C-alpha positions as a printed NumPy array, in Angstrom:
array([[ 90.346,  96.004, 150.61 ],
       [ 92.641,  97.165, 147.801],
       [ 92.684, 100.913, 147.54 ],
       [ 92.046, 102.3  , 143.998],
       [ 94.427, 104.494, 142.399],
       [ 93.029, 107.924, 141.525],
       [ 92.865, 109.359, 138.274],
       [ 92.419, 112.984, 137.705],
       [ 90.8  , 114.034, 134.342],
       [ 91.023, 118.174, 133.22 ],
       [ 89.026, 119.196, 130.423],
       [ 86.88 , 121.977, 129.662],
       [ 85.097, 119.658, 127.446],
       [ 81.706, 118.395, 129.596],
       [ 81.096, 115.735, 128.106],
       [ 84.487, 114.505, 128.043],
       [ 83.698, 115.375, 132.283],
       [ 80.806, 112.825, 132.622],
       [ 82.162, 109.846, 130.429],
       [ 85.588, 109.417, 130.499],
       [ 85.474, 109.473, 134.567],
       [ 82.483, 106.375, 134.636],
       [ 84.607, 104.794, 132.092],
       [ 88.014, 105.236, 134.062],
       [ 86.111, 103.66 , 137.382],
       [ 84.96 , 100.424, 135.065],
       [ 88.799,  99.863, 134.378],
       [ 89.195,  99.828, 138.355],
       [ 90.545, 103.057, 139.078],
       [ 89.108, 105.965, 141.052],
       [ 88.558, 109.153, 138.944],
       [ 87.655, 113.015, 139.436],
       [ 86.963, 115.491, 136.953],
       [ 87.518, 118.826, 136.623],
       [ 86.828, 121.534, 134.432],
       [ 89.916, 123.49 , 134.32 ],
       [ 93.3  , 123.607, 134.911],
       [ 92.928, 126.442, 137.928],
       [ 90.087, 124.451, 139.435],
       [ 92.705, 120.994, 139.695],
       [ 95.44 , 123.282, 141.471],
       [ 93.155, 124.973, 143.636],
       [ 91.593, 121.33 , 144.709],
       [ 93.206, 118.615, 147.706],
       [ 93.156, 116.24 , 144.546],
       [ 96.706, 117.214, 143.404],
       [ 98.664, 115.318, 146.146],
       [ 96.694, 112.574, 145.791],
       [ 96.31 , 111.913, 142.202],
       [ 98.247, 108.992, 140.428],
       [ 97.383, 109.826, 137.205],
       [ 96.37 , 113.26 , 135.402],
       [ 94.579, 112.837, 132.081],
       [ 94.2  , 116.231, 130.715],
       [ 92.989, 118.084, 127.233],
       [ 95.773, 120.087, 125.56 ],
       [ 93.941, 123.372, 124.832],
       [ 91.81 , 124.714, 127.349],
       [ 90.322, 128.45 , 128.042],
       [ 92.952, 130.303, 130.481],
       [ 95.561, 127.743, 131.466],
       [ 96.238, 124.782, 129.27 ],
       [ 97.271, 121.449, 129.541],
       [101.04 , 122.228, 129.064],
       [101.139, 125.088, 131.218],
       [ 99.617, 123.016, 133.559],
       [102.177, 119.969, 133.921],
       [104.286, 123.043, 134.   ],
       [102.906, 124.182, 136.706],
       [103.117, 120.501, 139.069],
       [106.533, 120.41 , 137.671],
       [107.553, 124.032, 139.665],
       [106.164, 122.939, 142.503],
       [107.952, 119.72 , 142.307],
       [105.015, 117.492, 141.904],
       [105.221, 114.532, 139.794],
       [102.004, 113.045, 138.398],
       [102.129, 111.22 , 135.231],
       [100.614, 112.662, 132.371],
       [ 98.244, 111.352, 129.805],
       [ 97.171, 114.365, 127.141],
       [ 94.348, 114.155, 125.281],
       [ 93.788, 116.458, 122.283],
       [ 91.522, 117.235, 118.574],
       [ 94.401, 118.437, 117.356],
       [ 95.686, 115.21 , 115.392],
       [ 99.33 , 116.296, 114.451],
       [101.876, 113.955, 114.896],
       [104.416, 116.384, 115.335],
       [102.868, 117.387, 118.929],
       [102.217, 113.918, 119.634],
       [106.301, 113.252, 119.319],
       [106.533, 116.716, 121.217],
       [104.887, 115.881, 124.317],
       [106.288, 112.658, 124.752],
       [109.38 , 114.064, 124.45 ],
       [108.579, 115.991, 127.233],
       [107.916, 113.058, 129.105],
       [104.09 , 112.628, 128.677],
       [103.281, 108.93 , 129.151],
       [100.695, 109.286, 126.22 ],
       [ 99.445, 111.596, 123.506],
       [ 95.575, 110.51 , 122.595],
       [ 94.022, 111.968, 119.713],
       [ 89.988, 112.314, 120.335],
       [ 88.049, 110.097, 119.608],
       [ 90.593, 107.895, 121.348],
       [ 89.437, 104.121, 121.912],
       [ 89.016, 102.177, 125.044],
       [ 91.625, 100.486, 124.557],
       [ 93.718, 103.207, 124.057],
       [ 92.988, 104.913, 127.288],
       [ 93.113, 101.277, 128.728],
       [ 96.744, 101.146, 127.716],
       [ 97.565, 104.782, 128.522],
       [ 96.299, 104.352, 132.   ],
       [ 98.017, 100.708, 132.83 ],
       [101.351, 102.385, 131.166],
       [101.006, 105.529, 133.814],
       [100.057, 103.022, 136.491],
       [103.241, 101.153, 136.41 ],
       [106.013, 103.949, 135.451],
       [104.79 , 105.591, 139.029]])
């Protein structure tokens, strides 16, 4: 048997915490939530997570400060943001910074689909 890649998903947002996870496991991947930046670093899921979807703006550490963080400790996950904030200008911003994608919410399917399946195979 196969084993699934696992995708880590950050947001404060809770119902961002119960979807986007079931959805993630219908596109064949393993998925965890969590509910803030601190809670992913304090968790065993950080080694093992081949993917980290996470909301840009967050009570106490945000999404920035915490790819900032992995990066410190020399952990390399790649990165999909997800954000409200619909400016293009961050969008070009955190790619530059090597994000694999920017998604603006409501993202599609398809969109994460892509986002996902683009993280999958720069790894």
């Amino acid at each position: 048997m196969k084993k699934r890649l696992l995708v880590s998903v950050v947001d404060d947002d809770e119902s961002v915490r119960e979807s986007l996870p079931d959805l993630i496991r219908e596109m064949g991947f393993n998925a965890l939530a969590f509910n803030s930046a601190e809670a992913f670093l304090e968790s065993d899921s950080v080694v093992r997570t081949q993917c980290l979807i996470v909301d840009l703006k967050m009570p106490g550490m945000g999404g920035q400060a915490l790819v900032s963080t992995l990066r410190r400790l020399g952990i390399s996950i790649p990165v999909v943001f997800i954000t409200a904030n619909q400016s293009s200008a961050i969008r070009e911003q955190l790619l530059g910074d090597g994000a694999v994608a920017c998604l603006f919410k409501p993202f599609s399917d398809a969109e994460l689909s892509e986002a996902l399946l683009h993280a999958v195979c720069e790894k």
